[in-house]
PDB file of C-alpha atoms in Angstrom:
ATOM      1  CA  UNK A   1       7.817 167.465 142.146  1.00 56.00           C
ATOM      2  CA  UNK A   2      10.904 169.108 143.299  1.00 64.00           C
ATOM      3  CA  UNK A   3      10.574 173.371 143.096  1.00 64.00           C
ATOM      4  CA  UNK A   4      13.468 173.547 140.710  1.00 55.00           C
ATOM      5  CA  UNK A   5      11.303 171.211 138.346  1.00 62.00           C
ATOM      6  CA  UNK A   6       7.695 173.226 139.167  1.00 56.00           C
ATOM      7  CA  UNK A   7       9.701 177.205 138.326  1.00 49.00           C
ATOM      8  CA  UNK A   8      11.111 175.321 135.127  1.00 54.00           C
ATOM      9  CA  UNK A   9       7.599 174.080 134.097  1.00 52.00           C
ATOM     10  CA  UNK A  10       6.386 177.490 134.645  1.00 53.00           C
ATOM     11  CA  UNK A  11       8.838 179.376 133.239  1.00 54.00           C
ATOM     12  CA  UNK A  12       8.082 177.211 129.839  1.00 52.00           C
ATOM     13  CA  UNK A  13       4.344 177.534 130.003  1.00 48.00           C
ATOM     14  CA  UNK A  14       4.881 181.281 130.657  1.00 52.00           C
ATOM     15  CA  UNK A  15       6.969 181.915 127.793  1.00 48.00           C
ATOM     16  CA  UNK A  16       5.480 180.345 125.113  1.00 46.00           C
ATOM     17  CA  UNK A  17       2.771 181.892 124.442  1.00 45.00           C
ATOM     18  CA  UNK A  18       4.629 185.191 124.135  1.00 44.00           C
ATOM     19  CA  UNK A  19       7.149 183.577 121.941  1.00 47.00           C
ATOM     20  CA  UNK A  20       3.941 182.543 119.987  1.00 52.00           C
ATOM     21  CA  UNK A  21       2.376 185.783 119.334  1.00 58.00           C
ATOM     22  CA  UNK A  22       5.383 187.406 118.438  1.00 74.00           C
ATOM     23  CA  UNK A  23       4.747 190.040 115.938  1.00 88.00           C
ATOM     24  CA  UNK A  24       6.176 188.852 112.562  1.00 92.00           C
ATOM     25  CA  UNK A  25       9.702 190.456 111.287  1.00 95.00           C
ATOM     26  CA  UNK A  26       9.868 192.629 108.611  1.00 92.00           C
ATOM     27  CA  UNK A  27      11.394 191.479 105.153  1.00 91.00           C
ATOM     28  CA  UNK A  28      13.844 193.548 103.623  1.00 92.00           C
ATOM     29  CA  UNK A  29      13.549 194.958  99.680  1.00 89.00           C
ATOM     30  CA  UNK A  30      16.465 193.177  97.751  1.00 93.00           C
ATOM     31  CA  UNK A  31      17.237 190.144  99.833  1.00 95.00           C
ATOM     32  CA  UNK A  32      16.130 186.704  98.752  1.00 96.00           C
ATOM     33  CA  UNK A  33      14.230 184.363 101.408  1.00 96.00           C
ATOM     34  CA  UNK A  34      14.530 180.801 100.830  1.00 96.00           C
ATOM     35  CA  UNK A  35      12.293 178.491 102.641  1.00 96.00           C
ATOM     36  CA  UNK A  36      13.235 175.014 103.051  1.00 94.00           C
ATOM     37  CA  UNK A  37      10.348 174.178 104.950  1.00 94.00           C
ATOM     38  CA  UNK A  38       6.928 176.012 105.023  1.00 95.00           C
ATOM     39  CA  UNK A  39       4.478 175.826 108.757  1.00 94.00           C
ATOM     40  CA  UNK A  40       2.283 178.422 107.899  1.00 94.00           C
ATOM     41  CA  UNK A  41       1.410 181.235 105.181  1.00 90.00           C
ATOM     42  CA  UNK A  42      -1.435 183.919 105.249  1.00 88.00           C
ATOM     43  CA  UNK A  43      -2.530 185.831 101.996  1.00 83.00           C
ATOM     44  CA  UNK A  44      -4.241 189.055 102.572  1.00 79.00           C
ATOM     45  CA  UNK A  45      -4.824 192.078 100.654  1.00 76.00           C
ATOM     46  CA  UNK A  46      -1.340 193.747  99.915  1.00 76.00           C
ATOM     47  CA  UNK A  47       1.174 191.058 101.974  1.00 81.00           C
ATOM     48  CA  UNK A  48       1.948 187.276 102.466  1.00 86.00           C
ATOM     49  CA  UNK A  49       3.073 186.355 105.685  1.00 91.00           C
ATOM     50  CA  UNK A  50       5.293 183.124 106.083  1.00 93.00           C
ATOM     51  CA  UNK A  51       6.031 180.846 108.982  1.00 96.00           C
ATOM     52  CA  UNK A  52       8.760 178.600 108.441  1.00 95.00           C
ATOM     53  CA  UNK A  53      12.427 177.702 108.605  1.00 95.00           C
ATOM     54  CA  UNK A  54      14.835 179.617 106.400  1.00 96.00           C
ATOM     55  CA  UNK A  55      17.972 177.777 104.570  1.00 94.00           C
ATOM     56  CA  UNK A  56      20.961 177.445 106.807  1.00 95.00           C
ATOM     57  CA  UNK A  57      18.771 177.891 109.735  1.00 96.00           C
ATOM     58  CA  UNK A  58      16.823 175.448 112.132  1.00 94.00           C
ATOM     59  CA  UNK A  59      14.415 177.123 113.724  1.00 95.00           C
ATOM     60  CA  UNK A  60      10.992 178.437 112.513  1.00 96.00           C
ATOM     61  CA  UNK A  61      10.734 182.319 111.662  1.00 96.00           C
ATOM     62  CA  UNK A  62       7.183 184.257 110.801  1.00 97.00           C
ATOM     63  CA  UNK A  63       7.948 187.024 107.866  1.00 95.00           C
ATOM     64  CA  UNK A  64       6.125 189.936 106.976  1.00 93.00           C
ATOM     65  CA  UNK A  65       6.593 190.564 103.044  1.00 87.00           C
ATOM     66  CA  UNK A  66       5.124 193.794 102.356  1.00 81.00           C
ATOM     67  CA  UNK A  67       3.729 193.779  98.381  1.00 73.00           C
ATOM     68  CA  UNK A  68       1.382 196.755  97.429  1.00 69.00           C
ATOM     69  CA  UNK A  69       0.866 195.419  94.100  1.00 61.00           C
ATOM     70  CA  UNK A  70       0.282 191.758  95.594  1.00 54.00           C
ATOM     71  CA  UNK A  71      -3.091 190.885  94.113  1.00 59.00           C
ATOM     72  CA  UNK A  72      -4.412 188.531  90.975  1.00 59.00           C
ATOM     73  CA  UNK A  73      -2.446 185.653  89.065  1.00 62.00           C
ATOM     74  CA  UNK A  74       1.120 187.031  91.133  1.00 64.00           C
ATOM     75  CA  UNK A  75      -0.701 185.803  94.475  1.00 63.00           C
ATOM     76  CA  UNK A  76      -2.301 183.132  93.263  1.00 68.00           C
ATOM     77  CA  UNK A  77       1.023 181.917  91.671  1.00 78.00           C
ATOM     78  CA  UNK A  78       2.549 182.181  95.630  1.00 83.00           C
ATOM     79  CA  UNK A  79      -0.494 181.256  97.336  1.00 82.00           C
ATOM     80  CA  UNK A  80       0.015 177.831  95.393  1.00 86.00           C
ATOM     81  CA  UNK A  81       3.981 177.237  95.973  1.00 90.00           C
ATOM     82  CA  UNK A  82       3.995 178.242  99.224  1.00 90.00           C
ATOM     83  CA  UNK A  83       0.953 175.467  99.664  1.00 90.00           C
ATOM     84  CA  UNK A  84       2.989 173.085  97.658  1.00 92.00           C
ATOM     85  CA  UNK A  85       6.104 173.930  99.714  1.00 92.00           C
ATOM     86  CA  UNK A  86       4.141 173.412 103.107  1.00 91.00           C
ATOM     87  CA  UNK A  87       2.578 169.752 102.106  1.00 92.00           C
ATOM     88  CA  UNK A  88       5.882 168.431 100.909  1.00 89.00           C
ATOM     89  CA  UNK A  89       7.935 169.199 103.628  1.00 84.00           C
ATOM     90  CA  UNK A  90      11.780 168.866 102.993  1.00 84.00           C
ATOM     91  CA  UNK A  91      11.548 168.293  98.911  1.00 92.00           C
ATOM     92  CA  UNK A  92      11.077 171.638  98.369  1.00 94.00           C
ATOM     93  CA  UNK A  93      12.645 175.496  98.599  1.00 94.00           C
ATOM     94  CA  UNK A  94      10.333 178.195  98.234  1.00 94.00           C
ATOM     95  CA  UNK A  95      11.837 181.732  97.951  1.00 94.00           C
ATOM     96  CA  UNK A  96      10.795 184.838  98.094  1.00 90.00           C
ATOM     97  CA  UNK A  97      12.087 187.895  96.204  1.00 91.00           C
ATOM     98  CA  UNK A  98      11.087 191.895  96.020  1.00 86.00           C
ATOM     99  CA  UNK A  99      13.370 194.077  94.315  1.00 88.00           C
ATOM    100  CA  UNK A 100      12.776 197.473  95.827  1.00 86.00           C
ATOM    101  CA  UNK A 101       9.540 198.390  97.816  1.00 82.00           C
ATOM    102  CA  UNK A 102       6.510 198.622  95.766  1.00 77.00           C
ATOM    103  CA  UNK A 103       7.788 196.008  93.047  1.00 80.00           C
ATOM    104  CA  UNK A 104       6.264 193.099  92.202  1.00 79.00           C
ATOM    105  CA  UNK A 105       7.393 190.072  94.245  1.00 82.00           C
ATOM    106  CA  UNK A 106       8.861 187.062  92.431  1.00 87.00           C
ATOM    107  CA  UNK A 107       7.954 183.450  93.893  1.00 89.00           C
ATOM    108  CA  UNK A 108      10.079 180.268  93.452  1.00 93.00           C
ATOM    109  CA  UNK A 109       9.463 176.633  94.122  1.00 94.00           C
ATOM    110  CA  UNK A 110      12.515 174.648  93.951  1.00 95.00           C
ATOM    111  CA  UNK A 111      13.328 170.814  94.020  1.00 92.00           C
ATOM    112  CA  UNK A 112      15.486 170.221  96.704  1.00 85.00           C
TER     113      UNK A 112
END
């Protein structure tokens, strides 16, 4: 294996795994994020965050959405579509919507 090769191997297996545990961005009150393809969502008390790749974009983001009043049939209902969104790769856009901080978050599912 040539050393050119061997630094490039390392520099990807070095990298990664930072790239990886990247802390997830921040989503902004008033903007709309539409996913056209779900990897990954976690529910917890308060927040949803989101891995996946945003329309007009090709690679996967992670997204922090921030909603205080994020508990009962609201999560549920996004707990379900972002599921839906994540099994059905590419037939679906799920989007993600908060008004002002504090609102309550509106969820879409979409046929692509």
């Amino acid at each position: 294996m040539s050393s050119l090769r061997a630094l490039a191997l390392l520099t990807a297996l070095t990298l990664a795994p930072a790239s990886a545990m990247a802390a997830p961005e921040e989503s902004v009150a008033g903007v709309t994020y539409v996913f056209t393809a779900v990897d990954a969502y976690t529910a917890g008390a308060g927040h949803l965050v989101i891995t996946g790749v945003l329309q007009g974009e090709s690679t996967p983001r992670t997204i922090f959405f921030d909603a205080p009043a994020y508990d009962g049939s609201e999560a549920n209902r996004c707990d379900r579509l972002a599921l839906l969104a994540m099994t059905r790769p590419g037939r679906f856009h799920f989007s993600w919507f908060k008004e002002y901080p504090g609102a309550y978050p509106t969820c879409t599912l979409t046929r692509q």
